[in-house]
PDB file of C-alpha atoms in Angstrom:
ATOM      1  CA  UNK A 146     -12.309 -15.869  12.268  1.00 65.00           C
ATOM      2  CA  UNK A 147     -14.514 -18.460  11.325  1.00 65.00           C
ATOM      3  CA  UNK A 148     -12.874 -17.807   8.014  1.00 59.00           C
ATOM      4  CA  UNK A 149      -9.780 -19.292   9.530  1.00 61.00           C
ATOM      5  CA  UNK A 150      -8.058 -16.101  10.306  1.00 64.00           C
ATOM      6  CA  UNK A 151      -9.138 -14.391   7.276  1.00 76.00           C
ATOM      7  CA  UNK A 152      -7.286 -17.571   5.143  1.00 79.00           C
ATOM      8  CA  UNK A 153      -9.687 -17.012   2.301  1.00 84.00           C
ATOM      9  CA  UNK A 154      -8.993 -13.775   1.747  1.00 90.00           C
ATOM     10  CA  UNK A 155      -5.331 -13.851   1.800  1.00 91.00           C
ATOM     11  CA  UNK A 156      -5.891 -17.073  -0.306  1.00 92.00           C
ATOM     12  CA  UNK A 157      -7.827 -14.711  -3.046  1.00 94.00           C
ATOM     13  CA  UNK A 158      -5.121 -12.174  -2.991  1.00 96.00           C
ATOM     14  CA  UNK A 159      -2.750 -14.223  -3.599  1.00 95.00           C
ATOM     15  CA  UNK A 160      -4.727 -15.669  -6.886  1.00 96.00           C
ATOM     16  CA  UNK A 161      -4.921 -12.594  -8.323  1.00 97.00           C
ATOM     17  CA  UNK A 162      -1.639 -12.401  -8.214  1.00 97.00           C
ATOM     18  CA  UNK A 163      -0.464 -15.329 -10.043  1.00 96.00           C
ATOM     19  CA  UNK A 164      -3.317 -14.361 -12.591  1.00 96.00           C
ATOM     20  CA  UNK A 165      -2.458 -10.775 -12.775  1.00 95.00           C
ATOM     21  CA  UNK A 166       1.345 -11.958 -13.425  1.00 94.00           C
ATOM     22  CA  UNK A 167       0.035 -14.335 -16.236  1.00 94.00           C
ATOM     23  CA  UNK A 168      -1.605 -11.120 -18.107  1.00 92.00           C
ATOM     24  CA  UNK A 169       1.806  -9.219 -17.258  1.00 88.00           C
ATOM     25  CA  UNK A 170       4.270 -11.374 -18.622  1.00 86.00           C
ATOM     26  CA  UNK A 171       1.835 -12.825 -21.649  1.00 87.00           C
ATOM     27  CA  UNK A 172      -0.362 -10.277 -22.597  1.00 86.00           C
ATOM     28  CA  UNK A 173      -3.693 -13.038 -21.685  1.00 89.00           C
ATOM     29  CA  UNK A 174      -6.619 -10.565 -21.457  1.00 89.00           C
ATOM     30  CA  UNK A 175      -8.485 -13.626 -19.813  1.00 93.00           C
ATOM     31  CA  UNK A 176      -5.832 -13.748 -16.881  1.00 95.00           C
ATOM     32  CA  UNK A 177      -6.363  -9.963 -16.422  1.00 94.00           C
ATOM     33  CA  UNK A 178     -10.135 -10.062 -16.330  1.00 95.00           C
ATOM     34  CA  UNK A 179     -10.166 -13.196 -13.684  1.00 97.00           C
ATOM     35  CA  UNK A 180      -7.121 -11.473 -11.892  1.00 97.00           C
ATOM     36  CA  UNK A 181      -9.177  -8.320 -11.531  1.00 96.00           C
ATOM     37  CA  UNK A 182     -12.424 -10.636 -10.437  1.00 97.00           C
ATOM     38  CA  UNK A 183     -10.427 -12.529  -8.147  1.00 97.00           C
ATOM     39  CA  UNK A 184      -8.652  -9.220  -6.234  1.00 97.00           C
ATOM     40  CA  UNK A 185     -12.438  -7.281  -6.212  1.00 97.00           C
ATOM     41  CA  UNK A 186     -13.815 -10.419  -4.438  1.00 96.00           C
ATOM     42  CA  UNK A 187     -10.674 -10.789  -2.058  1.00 96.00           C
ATOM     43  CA  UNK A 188     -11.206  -6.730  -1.741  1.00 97.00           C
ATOM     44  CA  UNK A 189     -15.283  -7.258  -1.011  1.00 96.00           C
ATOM     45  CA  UNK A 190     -13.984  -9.935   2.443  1.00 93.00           C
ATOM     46  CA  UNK A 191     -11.768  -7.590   3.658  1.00 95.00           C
ATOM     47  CA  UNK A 192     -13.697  -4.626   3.593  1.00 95.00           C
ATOM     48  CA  UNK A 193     -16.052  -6.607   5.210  1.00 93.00           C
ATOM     49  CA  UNK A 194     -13.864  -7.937   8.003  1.00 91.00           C
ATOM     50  CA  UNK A 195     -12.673  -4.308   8.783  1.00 93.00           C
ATOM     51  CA  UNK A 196     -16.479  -3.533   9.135  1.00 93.00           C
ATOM     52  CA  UNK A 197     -16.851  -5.974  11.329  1.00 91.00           C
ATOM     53  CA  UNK A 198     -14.293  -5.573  13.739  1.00 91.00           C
ATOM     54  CA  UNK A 199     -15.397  -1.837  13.556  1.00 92.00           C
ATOM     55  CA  UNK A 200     -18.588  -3.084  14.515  1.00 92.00           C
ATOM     56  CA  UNK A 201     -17.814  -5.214  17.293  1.00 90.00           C
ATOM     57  CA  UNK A 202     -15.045  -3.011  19.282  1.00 89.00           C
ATOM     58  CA  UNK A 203     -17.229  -0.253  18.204  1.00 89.00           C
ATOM     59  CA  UNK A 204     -13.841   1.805  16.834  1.00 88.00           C
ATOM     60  CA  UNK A 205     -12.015   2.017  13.554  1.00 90.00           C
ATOM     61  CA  UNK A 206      -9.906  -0.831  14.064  1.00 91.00           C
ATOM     62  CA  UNK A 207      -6.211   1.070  13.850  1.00 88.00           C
ATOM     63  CA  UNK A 208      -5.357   1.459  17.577  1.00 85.00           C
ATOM     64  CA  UNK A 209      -3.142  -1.978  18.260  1.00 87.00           C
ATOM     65  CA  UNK A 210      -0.919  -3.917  15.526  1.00 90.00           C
ATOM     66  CA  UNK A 211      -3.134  -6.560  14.491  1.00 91.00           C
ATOM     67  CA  UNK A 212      -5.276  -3.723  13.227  1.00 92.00           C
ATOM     68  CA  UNK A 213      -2.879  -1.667  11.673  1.00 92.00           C
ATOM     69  CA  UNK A 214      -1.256  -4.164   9.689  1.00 93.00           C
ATOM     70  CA  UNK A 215      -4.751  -5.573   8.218  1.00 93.00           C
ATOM     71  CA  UNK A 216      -6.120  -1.995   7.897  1.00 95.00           C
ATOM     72  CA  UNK A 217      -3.386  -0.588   6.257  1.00 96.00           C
ATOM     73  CA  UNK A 218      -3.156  -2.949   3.342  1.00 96.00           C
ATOM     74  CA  UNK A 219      -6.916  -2.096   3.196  1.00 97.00           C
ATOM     75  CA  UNK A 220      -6.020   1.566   2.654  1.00 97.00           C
ATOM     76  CA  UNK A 221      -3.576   0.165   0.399  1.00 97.00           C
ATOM     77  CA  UNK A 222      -6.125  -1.864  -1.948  1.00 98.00           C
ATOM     78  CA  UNK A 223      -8.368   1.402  -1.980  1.00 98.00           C
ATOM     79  CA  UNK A 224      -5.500   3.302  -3.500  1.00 96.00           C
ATOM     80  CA  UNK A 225      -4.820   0.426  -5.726  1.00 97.00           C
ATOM     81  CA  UNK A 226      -8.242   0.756  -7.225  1.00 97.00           C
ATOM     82  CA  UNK A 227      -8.229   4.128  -7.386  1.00 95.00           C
ATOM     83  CA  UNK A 228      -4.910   4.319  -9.371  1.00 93.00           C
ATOM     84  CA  UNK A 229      -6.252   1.536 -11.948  1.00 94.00           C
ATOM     85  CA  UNK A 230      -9.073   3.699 -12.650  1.00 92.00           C
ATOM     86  CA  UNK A 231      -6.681   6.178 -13.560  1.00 88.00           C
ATOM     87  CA  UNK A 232      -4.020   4.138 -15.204  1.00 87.00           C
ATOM     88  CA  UNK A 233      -6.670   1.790 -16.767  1.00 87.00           C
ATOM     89  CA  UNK A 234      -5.487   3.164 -20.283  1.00 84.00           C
ATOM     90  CA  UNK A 235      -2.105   3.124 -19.868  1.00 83.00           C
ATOM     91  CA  UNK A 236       0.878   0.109 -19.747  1.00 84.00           C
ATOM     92  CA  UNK A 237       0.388   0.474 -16.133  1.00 88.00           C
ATOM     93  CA  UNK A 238      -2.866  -1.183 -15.770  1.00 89.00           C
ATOM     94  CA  UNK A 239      -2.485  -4.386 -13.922  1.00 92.00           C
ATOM     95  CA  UNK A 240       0.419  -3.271 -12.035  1.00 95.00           C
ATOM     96  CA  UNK A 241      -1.159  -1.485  -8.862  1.00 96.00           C
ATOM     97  CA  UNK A 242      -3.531  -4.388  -8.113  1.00 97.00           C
ATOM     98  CA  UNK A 243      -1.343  -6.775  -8.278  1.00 97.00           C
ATOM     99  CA  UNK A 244       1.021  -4.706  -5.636  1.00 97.00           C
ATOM    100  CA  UNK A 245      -1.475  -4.272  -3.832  1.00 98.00           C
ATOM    101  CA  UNK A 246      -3.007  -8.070  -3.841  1.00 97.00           C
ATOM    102  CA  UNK A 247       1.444  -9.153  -2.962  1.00 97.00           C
ATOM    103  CA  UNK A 248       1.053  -6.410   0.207  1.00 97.00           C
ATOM    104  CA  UNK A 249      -2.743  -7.682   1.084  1.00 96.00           C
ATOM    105  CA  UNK A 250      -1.790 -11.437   0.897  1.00 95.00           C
ATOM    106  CA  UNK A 251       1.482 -11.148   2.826  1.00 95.00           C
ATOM    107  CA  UNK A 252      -0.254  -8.968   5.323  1.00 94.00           C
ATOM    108  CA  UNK A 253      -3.133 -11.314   6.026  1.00 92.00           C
ATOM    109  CA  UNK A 254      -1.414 -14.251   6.251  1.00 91.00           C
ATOM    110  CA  UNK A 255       0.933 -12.433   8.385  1.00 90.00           C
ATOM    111  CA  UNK A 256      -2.162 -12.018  10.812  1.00 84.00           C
ATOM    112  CA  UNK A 257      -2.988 -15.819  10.223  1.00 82.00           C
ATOM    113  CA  UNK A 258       0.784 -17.802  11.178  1.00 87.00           C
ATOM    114  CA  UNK A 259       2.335 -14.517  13.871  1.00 88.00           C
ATOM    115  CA  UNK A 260       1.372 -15.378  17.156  1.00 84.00           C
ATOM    116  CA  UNK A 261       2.947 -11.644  17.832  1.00 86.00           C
ATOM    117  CA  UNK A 262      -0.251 -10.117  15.820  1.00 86.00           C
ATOM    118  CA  UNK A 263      -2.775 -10.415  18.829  1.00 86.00           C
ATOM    119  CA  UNK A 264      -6.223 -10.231  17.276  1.00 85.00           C
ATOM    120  CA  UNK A 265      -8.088  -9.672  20.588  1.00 86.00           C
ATOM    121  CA  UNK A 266     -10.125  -6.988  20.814  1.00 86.00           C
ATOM    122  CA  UNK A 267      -8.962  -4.862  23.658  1.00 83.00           C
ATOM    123  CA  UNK A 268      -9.782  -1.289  24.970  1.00 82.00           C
ATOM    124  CA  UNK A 269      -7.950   1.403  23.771  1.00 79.00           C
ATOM    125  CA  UNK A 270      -5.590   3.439  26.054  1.00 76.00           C
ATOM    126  CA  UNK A 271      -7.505   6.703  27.039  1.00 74.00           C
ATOM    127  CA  UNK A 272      -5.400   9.258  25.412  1.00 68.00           C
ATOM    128  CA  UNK A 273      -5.897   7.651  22.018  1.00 70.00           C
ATOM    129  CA  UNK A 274      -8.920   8.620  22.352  1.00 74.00           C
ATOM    130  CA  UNK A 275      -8.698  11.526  20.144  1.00 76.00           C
ATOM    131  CA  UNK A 276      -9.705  12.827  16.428  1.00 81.00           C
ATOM    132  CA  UNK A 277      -5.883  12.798  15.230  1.00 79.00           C
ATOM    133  CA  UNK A 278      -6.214   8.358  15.849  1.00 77.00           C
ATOM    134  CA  UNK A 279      -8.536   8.919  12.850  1.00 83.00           C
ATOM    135  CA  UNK A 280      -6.322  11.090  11.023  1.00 90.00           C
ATOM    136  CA  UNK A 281      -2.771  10.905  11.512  1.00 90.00           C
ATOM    137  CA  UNK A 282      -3.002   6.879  12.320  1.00 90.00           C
ATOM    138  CA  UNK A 283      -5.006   5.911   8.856  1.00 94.00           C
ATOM    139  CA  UNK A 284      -2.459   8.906   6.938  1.00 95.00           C
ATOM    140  CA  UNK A 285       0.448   6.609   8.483  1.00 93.00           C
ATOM    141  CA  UNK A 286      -0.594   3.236   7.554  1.00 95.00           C
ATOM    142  CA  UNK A 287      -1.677   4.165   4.430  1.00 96.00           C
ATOM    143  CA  UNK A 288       1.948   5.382   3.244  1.00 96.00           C
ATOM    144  CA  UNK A 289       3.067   1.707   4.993  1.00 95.00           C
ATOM    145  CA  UNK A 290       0.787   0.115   2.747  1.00 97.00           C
ATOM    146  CA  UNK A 291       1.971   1.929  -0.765  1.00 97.00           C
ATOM    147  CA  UNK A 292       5.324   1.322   0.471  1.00 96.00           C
ATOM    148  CA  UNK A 293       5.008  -2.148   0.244  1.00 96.00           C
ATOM    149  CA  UNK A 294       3.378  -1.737  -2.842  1.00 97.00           C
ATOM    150  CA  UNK A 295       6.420   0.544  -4.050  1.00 95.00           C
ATOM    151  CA  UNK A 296       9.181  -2.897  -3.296  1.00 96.00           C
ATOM    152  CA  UNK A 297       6.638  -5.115  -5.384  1.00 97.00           C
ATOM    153  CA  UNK A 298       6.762  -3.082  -8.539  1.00 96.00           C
ATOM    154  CA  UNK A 299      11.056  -2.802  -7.522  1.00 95.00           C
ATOM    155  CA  UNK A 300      11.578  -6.260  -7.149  1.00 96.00           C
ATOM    156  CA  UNK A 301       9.731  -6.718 -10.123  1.00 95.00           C
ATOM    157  CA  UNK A 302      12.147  -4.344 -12.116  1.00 95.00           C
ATOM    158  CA  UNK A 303      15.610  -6.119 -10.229  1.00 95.00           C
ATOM    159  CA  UNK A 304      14.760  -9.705 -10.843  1.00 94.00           C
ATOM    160  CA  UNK A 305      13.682  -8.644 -14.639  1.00 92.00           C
ATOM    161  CA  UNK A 306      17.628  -6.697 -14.758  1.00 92.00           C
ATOM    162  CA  UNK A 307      19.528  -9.630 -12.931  1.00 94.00           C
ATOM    163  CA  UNK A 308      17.873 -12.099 -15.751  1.00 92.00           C
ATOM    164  CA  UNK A 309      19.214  -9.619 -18.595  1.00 90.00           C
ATOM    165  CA  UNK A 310      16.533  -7.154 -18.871  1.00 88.00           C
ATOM    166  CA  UNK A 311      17.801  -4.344 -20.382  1.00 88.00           C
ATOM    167  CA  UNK A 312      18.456  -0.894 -17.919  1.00 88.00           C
ATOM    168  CA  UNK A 313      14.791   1.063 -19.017  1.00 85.00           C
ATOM    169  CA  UNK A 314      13.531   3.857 -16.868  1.00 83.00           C
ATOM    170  CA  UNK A 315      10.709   6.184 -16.396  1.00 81.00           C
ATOM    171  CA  UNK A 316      11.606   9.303 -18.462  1.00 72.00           C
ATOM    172  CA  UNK A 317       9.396  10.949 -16.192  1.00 65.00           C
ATOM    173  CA  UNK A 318       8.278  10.580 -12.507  1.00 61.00           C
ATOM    174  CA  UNK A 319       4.951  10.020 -10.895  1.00 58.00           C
ATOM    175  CA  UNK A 320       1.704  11.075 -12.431  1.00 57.00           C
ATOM    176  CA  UNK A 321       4.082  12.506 -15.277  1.00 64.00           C
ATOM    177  CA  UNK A 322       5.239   8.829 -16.243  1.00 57.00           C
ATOM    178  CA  UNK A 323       1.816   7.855 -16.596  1.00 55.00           C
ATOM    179  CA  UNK A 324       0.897  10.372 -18.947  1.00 53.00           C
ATOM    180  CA  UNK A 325       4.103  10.076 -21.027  1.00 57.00           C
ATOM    181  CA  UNK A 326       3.189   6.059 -20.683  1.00 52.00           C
ATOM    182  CA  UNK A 327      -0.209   6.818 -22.337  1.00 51.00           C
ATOM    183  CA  UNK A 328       1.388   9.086 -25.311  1.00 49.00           C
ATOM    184  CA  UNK A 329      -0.993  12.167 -23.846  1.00 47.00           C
ATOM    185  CA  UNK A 330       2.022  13.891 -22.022  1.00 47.00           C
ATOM    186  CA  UNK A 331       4.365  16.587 -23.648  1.00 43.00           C
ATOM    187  CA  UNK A 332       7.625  14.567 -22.039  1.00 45.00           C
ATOM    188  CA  UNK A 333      10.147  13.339 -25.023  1.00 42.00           C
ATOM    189  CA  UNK A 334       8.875   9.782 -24.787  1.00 42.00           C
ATOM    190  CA  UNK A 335       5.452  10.450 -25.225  1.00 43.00           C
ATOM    191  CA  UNK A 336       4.794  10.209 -28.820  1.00 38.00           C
ATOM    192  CA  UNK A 337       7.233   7.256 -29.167  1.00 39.00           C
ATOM    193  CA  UNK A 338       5.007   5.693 -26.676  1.00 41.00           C
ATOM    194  CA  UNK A 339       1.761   5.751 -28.285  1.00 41.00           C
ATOM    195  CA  UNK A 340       3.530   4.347 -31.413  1.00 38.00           C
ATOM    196  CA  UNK A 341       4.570   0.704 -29.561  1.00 50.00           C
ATOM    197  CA  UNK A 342       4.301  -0.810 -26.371  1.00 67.00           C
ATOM    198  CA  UNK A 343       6.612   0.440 -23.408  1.00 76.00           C
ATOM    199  CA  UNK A 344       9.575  -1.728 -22.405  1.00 86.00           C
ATOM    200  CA  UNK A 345       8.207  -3.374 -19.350  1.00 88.00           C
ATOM    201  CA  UNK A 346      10.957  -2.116 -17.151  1.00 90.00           C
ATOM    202  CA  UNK A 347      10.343   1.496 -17.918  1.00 89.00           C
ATOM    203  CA  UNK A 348       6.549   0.448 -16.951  1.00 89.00           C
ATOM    204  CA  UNK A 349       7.715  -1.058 -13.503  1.00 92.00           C
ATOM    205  CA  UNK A 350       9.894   1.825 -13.169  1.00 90.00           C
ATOM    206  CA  UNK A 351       7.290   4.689 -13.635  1.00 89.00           C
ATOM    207  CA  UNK A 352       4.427   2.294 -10.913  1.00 92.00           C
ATOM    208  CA  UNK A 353       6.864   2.567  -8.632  1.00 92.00           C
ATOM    209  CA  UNK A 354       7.708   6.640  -9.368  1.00 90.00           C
ATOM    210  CA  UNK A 355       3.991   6.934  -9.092  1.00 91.00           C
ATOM    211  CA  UNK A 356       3.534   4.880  -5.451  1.00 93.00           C
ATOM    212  CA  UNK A 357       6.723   6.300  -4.188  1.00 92.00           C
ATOM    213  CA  UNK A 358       6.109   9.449  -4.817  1.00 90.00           C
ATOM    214  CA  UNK A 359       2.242   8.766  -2.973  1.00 93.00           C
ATOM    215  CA  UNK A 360       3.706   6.789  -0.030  1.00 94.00           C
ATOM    216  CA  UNK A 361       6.488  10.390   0.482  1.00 94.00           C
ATOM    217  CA  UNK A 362       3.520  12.725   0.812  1.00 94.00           C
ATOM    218  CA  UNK A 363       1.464  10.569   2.628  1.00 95.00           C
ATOM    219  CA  UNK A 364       4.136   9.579   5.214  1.00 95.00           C
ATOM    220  CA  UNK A 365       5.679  13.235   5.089  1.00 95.00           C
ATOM    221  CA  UNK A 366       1.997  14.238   6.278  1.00 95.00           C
ATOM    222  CA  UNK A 367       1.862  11.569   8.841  1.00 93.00           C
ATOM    223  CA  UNK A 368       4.891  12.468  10.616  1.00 94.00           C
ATOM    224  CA  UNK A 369       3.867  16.528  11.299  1.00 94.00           C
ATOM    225  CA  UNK A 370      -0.072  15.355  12.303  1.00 92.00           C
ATOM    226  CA  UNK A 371       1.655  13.057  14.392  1.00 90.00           C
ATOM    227  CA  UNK A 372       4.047  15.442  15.961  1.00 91.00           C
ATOM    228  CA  UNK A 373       0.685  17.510  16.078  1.00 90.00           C
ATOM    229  CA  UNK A 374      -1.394  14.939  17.891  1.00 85.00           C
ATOM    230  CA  UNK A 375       1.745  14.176  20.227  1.00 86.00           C
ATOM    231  CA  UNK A 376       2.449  17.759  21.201  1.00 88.00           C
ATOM    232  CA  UNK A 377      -1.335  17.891  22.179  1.00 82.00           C
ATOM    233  CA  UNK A 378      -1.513  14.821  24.364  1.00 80.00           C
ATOM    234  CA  UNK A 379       1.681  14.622  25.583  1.00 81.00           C
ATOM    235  CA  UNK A 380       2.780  18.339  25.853  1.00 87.00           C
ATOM    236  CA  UNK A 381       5.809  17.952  22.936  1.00 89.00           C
ATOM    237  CA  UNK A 382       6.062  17.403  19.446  1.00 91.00           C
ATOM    238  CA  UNK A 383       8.763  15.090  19.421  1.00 91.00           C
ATOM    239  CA  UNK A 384      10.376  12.428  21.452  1.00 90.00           C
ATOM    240  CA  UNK A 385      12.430   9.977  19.914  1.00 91.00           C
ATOM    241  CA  UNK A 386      10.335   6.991  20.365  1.00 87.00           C
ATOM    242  CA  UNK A 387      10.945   4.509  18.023  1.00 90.00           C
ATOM    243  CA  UNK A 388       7.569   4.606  15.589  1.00 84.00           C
ATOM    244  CA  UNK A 389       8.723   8.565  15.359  1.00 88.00           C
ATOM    245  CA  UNK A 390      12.541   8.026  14.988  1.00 92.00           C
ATOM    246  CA  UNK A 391      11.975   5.100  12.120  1.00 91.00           C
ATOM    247  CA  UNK A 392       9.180   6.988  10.277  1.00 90.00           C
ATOM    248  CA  UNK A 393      11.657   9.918   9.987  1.00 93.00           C
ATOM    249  CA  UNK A 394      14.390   7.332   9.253  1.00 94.00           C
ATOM    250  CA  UNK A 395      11.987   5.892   5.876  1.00 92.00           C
ATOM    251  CA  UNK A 396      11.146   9.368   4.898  1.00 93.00           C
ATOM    252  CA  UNK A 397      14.985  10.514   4.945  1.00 95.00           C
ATOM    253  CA  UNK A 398      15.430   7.266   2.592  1.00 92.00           C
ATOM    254  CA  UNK A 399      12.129   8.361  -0.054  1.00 89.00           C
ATOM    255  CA  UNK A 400      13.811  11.836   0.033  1.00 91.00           C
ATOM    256  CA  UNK A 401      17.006  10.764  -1.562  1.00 91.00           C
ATOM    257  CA  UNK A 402      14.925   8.105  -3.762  1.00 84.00           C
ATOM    258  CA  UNK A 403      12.290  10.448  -5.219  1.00 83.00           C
ATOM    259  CA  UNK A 404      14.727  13.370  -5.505  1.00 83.00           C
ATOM    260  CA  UNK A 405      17.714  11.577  -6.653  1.00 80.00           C
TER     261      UNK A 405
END
């Protein structure tokens, strides 16, 4: 806080952002190697702000909604750097940070100007007290966070269509589209693709295959530990509280999405 509500790190995000952009729509290495330098130091603050606050209420901070929106874009940046590692060859690179810088940013500053995101540190209620807070809770935010991630990379793909971009698409989903992006896959595409550059919408397309398809495991997960957790602290699996009834309500929608 004496980093002005985490400002600077939003503020970092946010620069990558723009930079990682730059490299996307001009192909400047230079923008992609500051982009990347600016999200890893942005990445560096937050982790340590989450340690922190872990520190001081002496609990992984995920128990009110302060927490879970700043720890779930955390989750969210982890992923992100996991999945450039992985796509770091492919058309793809680029993409995930920057998703994951837009969610970050938005989410911090969020915290910063919502007087409804309380950042005191308060005890928890004692039946959260329990090992499924660790793991249902963090399983749940994290499939938040690579939603948000998922409407970057979509928004990214309308605006490019309602300018005249032509109609590209992922031949393949998921993990698939990056393989068939890198010419190694066995999908039609793939040899055509290691001959030229993909069209930039079928890249946006198959980043947000690959963190839809993420986010609908992760929140398909979420939703049975959580009926788990409440049948165990509350005697039934299900009672159409809100969280449950909307998490169910965004999983019906990535059904149809990922399947359709």
């Amino acid at each position: 806080f004496k980093l002005s509500h985490l400002t600077w790190v939003w503020v970092l995000y946010l620069l990558s952002v723009i930079l990682l952009l730059m490299n996307v729509a001009y192909k400047w290495d230079g923008a992609r190697a500051a982009g990347l330098g600016a999200f890893a130091v942005a990445f560096v603050l937050h982790t340590g702000a989450v340690i922190l606050r872990w520190y001081v209420s002496g609990r992984w901070p995920n128990s009110n909604m302060f927490e879970a929106v700043t720890t779930s874009v955390w989750f969210g940046a982890v992923l992100a750097i996991v999945l450039e590692l992985l796509a770091r060859k492919t058309a793809m690179r680029n993409l995930f940070a920057l998703t994951a810088g837009v969610a970050s940013g938005a989410a911090l500053m969020s915290a910063h100007y919502l007087p409804q995101l309380d950042a005191n540190i308060r005890n928890m209620m004692p039946v959260l007290h329990d090992i499924w807070l660790y793991i249902h809770t963090n399983v749940i935010i994290a499939s938040y966070a690579l939603i948000a991630m998922a409407a970057v990379t979509a928004t990214l793909y309308l605006l490019g269509r309602f300018f005249g971009a032509p109609a590209a698409y992922a031949r393949l989903g998921g993990t698939d589209a990056v393989m068939d992006l890198t010419g190694s896959g066995s999908g039609p595409g793939a040899t055509t693709a290691a001959k030229k550059a993909a069209p930039l919408g079928e890249v946006l397309d198959g980043a947000t295959l690959v963190l839809m398809e993420l986010s609908f495991v992760l929140l398909w997960a979420g939703i049975v530990m959580g009926a788990i957790w409440a049948d165990h602290s509350w005697g039934r699996p299900w009672g159409w509280d809100p969280k449950e009834v909307f998490a169910l309500n965004t999983f019906l929608v990535f059904l149809i999405l990922v399947h359709v």
